[in-house]
Short mmCIF file of C-alpha atoms in Angstrom, two decimals:
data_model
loop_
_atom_site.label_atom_id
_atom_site.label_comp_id
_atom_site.label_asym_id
_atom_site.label_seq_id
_atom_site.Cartn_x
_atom_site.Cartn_y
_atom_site.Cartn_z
CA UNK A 1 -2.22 -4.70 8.28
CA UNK A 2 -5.58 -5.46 9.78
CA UNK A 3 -8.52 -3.73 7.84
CA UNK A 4 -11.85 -2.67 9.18
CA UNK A 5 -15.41 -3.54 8.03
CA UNK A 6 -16.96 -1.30 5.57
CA UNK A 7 -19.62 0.37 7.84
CA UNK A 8 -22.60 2.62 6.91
CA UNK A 9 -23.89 5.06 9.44
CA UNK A 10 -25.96 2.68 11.68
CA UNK A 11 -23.42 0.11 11.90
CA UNK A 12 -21.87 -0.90 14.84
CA UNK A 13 -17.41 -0.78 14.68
CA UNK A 14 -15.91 -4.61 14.54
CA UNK A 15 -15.30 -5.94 17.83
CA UNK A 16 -11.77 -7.25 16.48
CA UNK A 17 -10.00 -3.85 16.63
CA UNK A 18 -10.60 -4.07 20.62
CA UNK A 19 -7.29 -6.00 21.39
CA UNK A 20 -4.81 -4.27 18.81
CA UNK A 21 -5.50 -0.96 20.94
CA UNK A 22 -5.62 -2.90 24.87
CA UNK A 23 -2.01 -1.42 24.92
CA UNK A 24 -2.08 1.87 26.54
CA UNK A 25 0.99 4.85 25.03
CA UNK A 26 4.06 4.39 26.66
CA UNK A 27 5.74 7.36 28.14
CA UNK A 28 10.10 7.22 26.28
CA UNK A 29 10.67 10.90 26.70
CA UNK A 30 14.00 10.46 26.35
CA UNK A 31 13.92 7.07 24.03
CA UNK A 32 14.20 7.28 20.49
CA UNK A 33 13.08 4.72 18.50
CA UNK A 34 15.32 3.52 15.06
CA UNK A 35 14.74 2.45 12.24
CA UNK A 36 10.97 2.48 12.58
CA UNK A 37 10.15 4.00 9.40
CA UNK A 38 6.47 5.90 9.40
CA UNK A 39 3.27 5.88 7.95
CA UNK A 40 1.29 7.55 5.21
CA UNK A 41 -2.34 7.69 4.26
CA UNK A 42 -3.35 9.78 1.34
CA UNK A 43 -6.56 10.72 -0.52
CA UNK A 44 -7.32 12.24 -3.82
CA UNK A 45 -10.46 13.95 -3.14
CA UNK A 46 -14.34 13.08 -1.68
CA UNK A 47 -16.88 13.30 -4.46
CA UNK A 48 -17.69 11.06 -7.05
CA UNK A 49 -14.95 8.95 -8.86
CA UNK A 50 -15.81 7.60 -12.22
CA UNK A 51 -15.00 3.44 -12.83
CA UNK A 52 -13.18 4.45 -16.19
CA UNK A 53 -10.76 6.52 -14.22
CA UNK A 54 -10.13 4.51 -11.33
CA UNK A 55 -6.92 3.08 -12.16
CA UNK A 56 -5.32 6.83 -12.73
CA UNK A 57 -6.79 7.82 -9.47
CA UNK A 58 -5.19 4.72 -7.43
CA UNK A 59 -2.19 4.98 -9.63
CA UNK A 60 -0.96 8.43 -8.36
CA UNK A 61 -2.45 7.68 -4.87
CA UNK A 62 0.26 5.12 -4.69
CA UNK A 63 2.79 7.35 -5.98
CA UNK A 64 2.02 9.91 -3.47
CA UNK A 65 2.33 7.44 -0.78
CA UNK A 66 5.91 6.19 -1.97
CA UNK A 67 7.05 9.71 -2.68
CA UNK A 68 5.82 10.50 1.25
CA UNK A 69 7.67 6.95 2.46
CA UNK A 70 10.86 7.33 0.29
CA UNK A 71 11.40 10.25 2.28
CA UNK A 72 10.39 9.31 5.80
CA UNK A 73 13.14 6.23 5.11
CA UNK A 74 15.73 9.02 4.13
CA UNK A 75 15.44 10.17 7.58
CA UNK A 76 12.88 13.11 7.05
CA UNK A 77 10.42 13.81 9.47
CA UNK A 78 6.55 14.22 9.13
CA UNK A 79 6.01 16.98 7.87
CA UNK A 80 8.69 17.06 4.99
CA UNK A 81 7.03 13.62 4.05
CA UNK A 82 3.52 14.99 3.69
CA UNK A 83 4.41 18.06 2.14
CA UNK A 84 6.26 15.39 -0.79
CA UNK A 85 3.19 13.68 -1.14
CA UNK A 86 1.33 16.73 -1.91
CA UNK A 87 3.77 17.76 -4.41
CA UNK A 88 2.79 14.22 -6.29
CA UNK A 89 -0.49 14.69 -6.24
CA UNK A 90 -0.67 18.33 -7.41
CA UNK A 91 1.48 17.75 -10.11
CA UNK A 92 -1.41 15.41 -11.64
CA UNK A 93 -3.68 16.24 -14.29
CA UNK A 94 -5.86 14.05 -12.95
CA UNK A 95 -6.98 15.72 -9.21
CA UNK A 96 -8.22 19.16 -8.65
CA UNK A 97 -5.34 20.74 -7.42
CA UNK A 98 -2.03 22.35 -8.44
CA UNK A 99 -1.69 21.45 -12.09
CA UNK A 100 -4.94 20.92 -14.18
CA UNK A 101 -7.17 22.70 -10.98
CA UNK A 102 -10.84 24.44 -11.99
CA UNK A 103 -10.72 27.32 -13.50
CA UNK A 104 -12.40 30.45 -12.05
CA UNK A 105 -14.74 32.58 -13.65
CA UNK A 106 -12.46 34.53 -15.50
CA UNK A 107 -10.59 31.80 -17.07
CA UNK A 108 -7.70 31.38 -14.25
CA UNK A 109 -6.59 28.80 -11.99
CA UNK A 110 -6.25 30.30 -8.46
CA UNK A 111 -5.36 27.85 -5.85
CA UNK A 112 -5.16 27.11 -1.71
CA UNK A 113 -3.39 24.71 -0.39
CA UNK A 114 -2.30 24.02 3.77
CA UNK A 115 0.52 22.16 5.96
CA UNK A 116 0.55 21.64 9.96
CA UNK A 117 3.06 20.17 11.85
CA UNK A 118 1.59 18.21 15.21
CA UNK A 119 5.25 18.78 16.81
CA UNK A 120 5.29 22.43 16.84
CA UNK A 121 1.56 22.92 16.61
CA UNK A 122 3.07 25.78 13.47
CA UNK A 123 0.50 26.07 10.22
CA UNK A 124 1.16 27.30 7.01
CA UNK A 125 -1.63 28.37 4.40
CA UNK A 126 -2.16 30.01 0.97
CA UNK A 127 -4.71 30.76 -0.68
CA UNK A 128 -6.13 31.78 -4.19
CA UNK A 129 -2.62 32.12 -5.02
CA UNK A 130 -1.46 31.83 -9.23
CA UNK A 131 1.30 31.13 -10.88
CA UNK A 132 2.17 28.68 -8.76
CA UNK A 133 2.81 24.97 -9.89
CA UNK A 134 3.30 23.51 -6.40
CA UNK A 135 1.28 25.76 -3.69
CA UNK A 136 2.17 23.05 -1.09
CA UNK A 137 5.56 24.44 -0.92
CA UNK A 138 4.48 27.85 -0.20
CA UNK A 139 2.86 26.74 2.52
CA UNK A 140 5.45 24.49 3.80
CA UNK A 141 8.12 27.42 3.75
CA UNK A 142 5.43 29.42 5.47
CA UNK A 143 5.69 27.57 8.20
CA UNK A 144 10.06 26.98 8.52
CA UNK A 145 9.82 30.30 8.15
CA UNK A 146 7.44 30.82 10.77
CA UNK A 147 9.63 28.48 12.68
CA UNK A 148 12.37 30.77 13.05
CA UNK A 149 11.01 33.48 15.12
CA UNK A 150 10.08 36.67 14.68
CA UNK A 151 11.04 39.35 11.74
CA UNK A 152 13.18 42.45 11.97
CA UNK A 153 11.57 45.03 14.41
CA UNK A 154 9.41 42.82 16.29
CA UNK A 155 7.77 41.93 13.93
CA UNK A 156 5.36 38.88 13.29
CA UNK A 157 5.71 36.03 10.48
CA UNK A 158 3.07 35.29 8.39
CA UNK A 159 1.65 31.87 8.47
CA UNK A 160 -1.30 32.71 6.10
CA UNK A 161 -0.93 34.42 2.63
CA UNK A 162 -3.28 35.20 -0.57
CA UNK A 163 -3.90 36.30 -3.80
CA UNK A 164 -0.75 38.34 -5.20
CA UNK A 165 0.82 38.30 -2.11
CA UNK A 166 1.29 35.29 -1.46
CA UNK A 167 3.07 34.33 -5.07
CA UNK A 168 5.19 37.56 -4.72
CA UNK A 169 6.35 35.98 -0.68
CA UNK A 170 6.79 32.64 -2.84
CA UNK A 171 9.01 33.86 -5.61
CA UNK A 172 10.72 36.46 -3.27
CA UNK A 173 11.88 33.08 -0.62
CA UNK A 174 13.13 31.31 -4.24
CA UNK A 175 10.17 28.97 -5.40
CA UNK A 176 9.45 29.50 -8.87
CA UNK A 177 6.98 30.85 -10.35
CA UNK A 178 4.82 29.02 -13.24
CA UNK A 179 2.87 30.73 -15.92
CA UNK A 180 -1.20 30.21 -15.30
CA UNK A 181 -1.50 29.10 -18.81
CA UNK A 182 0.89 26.23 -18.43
CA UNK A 183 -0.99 24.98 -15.37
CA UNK A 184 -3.95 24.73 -17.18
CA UNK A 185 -5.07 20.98 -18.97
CA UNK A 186 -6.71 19.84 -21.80
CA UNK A 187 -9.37 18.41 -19.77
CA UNK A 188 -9.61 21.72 -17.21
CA UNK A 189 -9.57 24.12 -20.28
CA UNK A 190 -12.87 21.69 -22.17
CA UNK A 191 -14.43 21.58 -18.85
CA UNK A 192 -14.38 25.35 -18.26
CA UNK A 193 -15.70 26.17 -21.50
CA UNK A 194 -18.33 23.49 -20.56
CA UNK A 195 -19.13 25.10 -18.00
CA UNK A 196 -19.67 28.85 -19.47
CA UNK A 197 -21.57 27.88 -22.19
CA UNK A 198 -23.89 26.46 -19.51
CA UNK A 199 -23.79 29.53 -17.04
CA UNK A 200 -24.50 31.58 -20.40
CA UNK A 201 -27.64 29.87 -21.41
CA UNK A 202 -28.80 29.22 -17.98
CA UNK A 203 -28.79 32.85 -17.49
CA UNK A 204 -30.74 33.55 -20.84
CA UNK A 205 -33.25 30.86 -19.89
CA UNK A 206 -36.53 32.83 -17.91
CA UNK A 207 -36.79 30.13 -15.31
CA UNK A 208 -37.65 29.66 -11.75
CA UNK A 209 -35.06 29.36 -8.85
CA UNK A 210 -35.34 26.03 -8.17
CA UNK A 211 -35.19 24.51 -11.92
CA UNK A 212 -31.87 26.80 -12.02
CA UNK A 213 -30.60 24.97 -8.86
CA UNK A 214 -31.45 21.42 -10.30
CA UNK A 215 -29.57 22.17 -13.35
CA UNK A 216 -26.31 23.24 -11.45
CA UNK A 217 -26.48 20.04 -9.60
CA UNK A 218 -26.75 18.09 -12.91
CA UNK A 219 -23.90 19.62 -14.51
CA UNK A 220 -21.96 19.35 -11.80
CA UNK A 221 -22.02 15.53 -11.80
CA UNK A 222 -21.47 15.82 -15.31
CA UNK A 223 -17.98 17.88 -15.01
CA UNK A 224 -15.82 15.58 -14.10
CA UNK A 225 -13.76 18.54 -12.68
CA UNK A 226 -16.07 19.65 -10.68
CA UNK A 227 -16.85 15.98 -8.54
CA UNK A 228 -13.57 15.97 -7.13
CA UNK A 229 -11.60 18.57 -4.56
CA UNK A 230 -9.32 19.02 -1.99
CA UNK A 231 -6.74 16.52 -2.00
CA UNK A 232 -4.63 15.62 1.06
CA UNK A 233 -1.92 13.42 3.00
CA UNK A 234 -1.48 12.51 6.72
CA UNK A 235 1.95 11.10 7.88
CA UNK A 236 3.73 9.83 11.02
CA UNK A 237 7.53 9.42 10.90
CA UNK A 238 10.28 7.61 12.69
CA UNK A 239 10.01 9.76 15.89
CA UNK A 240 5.89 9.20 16.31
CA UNK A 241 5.69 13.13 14.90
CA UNK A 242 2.58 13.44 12.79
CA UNK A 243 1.88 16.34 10.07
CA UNK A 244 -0.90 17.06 7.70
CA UNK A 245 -1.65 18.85 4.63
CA UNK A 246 -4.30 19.51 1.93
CA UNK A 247 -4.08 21.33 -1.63
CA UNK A 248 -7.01 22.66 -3.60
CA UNK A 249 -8.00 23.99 -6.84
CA UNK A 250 -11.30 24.98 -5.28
CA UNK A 251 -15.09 24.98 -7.05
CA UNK A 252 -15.34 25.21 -10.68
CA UNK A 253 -16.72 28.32 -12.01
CA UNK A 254 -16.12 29.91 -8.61
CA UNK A 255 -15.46 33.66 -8.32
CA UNK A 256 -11.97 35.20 -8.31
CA UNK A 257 -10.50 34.80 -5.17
CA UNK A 258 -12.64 32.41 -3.31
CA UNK A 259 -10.55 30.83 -0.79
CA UNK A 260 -11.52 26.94 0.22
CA UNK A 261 -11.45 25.53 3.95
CA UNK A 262 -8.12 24.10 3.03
CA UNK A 263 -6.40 27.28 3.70
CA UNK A 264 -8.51 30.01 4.90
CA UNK A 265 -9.80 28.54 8.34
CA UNK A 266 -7.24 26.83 10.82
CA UNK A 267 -8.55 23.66 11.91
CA UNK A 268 -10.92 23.14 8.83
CA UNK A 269 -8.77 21.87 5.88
CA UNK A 270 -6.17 19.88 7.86
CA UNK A 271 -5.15 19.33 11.48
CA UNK A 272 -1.89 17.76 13.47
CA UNK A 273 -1.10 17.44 16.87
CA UNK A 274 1.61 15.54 18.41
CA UNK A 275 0.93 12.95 22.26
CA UNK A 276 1.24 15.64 25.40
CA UNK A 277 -0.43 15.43 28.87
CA UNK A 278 -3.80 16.27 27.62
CA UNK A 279 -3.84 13.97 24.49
CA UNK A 280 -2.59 10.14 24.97
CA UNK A 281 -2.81 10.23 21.31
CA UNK A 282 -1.15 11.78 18.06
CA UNK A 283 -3.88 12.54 16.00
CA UNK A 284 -3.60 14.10 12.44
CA UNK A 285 -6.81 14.68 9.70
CA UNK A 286 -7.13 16.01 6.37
CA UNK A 287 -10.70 16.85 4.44
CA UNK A 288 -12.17 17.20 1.90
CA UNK A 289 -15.64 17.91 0.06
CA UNK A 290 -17.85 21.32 0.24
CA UNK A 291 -15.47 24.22 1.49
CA UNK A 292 -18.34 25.89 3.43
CA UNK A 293 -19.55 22.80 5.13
CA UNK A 294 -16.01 22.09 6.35
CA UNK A 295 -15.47 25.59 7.84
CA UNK A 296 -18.54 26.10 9.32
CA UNK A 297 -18.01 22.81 11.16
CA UNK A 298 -14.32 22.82 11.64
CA UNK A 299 -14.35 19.37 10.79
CA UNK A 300 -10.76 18.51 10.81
CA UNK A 301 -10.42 19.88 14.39
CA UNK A 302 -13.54 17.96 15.50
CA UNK A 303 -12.18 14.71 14.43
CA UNK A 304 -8.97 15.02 15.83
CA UNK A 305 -10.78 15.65 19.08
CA UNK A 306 -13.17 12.47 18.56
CA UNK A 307 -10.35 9.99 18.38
CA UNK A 308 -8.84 10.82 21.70
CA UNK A 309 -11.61 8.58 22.81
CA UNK A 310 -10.68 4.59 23.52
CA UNK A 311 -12.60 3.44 20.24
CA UNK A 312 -11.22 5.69 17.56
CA UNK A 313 -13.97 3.85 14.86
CA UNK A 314 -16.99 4.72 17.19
CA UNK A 315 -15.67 8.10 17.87
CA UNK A 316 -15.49 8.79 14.24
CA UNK A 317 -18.29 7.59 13.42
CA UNK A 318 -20.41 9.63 15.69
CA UNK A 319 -18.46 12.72 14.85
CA UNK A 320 -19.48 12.71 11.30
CA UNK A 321 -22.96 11.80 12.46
CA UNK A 322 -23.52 14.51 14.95
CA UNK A 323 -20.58 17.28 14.22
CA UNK A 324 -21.37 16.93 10.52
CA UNK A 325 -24.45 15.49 9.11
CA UNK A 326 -26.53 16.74 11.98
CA UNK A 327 -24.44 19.87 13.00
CA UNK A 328 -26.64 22.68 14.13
CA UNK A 329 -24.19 24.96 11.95
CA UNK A 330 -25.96 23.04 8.64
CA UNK A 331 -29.08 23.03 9.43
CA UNK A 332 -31.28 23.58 6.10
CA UNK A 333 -29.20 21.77 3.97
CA UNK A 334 -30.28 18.94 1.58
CA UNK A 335 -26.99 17.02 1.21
CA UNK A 336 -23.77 17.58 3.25
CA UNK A 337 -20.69 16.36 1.18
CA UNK A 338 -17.32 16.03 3.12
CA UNK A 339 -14.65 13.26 3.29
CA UNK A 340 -11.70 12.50 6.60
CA UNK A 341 -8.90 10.99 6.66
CA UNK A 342 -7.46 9.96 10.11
CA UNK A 343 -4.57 8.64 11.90
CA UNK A 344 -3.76 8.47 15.64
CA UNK A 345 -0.72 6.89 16.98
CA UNK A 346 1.05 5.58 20.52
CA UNK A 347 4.16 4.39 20.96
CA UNK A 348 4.55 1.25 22.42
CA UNK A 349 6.99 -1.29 24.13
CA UNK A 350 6.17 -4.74 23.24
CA UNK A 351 6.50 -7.38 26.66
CA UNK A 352 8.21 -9.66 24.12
CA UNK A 353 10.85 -10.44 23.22
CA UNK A 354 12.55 -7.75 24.58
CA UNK A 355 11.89 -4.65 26.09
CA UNK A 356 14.22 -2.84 24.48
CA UNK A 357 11.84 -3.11 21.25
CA UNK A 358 9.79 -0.81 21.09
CA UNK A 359 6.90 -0.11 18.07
CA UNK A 360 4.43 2.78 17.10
CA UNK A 361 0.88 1.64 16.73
CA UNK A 362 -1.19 3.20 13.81
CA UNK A 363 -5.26 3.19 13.50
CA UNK A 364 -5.61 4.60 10.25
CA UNK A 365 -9.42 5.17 9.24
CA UNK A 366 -11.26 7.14 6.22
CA UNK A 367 -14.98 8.18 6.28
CA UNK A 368 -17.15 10.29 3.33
CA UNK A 369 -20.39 11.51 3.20
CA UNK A 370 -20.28 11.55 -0.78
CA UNK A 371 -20.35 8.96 -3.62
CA UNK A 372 -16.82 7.79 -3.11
CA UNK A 373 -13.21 8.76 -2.27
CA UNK A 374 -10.14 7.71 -3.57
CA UNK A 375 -7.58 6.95 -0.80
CA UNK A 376 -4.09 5.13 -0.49
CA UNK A 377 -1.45 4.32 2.53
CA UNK A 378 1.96 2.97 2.57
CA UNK A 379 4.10 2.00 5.58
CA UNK A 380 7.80 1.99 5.46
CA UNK A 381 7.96 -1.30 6.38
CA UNK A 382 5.72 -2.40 2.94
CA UNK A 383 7.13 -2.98 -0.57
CA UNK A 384 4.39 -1.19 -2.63
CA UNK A 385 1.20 1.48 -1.58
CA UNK A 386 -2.39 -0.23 -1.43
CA UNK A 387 -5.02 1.60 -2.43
CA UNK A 388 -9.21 2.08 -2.44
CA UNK A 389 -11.51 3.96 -4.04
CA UNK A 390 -14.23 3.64 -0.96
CA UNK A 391 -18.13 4.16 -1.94
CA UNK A 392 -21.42 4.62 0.07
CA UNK A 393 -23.34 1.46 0.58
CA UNK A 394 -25.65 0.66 -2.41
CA UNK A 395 -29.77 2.51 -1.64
CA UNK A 396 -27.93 4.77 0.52
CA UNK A 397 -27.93 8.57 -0.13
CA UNK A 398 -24.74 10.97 -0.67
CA UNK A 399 -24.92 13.71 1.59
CA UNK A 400 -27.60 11.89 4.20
CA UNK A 401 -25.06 8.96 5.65
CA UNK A 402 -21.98 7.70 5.37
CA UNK A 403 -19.26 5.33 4.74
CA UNK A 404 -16.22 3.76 7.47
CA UNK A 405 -13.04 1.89 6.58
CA UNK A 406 -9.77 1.70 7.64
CA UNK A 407 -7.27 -0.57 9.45
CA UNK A 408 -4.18 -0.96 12.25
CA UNK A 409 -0.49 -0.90 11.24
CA UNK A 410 2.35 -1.54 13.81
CA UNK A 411 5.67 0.29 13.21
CA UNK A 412 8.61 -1.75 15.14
CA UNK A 413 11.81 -0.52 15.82
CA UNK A 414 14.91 -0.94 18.71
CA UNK A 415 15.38 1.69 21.40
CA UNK A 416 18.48 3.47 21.33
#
């Protein structure tokens, strides 16, 4: 793999990724490749990620990752890989979704979580849905079931479900349910409490708007909880079909039945869409950071867009410059915190040695407007996952610029 610069805000993309992406997509509508393998790219969150936990969050990044690639190399497709990875990564006490999540203000973990598949353009969402220990898989089964076609009498399938509803649809189509209490983690449990006791003397305290404002900003980078959110995964398989996905315990603190960008607003949270006519590219995106600044920006959508353009890093770039640091739709806000991941593909045929191999070319590129984020990719083709927990250039402000990494992986295979 070839990996970018790091890149702040002003800085120009490397010159070297110019020749990697001189080959144009090849139109094989009716030529499969095999034994190609895929692609993964995961992340565990954009906020701030402490040194003394690094290693945990790289160590279930990777696991995430070879989760995703052990199935793409067991012939699954896309979006049966990402939805694995999510699984992984919820079921970590570590990230801010699925097991250990924030707690609400009563006390209970309600959670979103969201899957698309860029082949069938189909989405499946849930969202401050309990008593769920995986709500990946609701989603997921959202959309197969959406799949299908319509219901008795006409009528339509739901691709988005909440609150009670949405575990009752779960539990009634055979997922499990999982008692809140169980979901809930030492650390989640100390940092609610942390939290109230806070809220309840910050409401005693006779003080002016703004002091009250400066002291929610200080305990959030205090609760460890709270500096982390959405986590996500972006996959292409053996057939150059790309899915996304994103999971979310939401804010701490936050009010029953707040739903997060991850679920609630198509084209937000997470975003997939397969080569066609329009598009030479298959482009797929998962986010992360402040649910409001993601929907009102419909950042994942917007970035998907961006890389359609011949230099996927510039494109980026700018659209986290000008659709999200400088959108119009945030205008009067101090800091805006949000994190991409990326992937676009083409499939190519290689002019040597022989035509009949042909190869999938990945950019793969991350970008954060906050302290850090934790990210991690695998190809099929590699023995282990390589993570990075990438962090804003040193004097630079979180919420003001941002940060650019990534690389190019080639996935070869022969054409049957």
């Amino acid at each position: 793999m070839e990996s970018l610069m790091n890149a702040a805000e002003e800085q120009q993309p490397p010159s070297a990724l110019a020749d990697p992406w001189s080959l144009k997509p090849e139109s094989s509508k009716n030529q499969k490749p095999k034994g190609v393998g895929g692609f993964v790219l995961v992340h565990a969150g954009a906020g701030y990620h402490s040194e003394s936990k690094a290693k945990e969050y790289k160590h279930v990044c990777k696991r995430a990752c070879q989760r995703a690639v052990d199935r793409l190399k067991a012939g699954a497709l896309a979006v049966e890989a990402v939805a694995a990875a999510l699984v992984e990564l919820e079921d970590s006490p570590f990230t801010n979704a699925g097991m250990g999540s924030n707690l609400n203000l009563s006390g209970e973990i309600e959670c979103d979580a969201s899957i698309m598949d860029g082949k069938s353009l189909h989405f499946g969402a849930v969202g401050a849905i309990s008593g769920i220990k995986n709500p990946v898989l609701v989603a997921n089964r959202l959309l197969s079931e959406a799949q299908k076609g319509k219901l008795s009498a006409g009528r339509i399938p739901p691709c988005f479900l909440v609150g009670r509803g949405a575990h009752d649809w779960a539990v009634g189509h055979g997922i499990p349910p999982c008692p809140s209490e169980k979901m809930a983690t030492k650390f989640s449990l100390s940092a609610y409490k942390r939290n109230k006791r806070k809220m309840e003397l910050a409401e005693k305290m006779e003080t002016g708007h703004k002091q009250a404002k400066k002291r929610r900003q200080s305990s959030e980078n205090e609760n460890g909880s709270g500096c982390l959110d959405t986590v996500g995964a972006i996959v292409v398989d053996l057939e150059g079909n790309v899915a996304a996905a994103v999971s979310s315990g939401g804010l701490a603190m936050k009010h029953a039945g707040r739903v997060g960008q991850v679920a609630a607003h198509y084209g937000c949270g997470c975003w997939a869409e397969n080569a066609c006519n329009m598009n030479p590219y298959s482009t797929a995106v998962s986010t992360s950071g402040c649910g409001e600044h993601l929907i009102r920006t419909m950042l994942a959508r917007e970035c998907s867009a961006a890389v359609q353009s011949e230099d996927a890093h510039q494109a980026l770039l700018e659209a986290m410059q000008n659709k999200f640091i400088s959108s119009p739709f945030l205008v009067g806000e101090d800091r805006v915190l949000g994190g991409v991941i990326v992937l676009r593909c083409c499939r190519c045929v290689e002019a040597q040695p022989s035509k009949h191999i042909q190869g999938i070319l990945v950019e793969f590129l991350w970008s954060h407007t906050t302290e850090s984020m934790c990210v991690g990719y695998m190809s099929a083709q590699d023995s282990k996952a390589k993570t990075h927990i990438s962090r804003l250039p040193p004097g630079t402000v979180a919420g003001q610029c941002l940060a650019i990494e990534g690389g190019v992986c080639r996935l070869t295979g022969t054409v049957e």
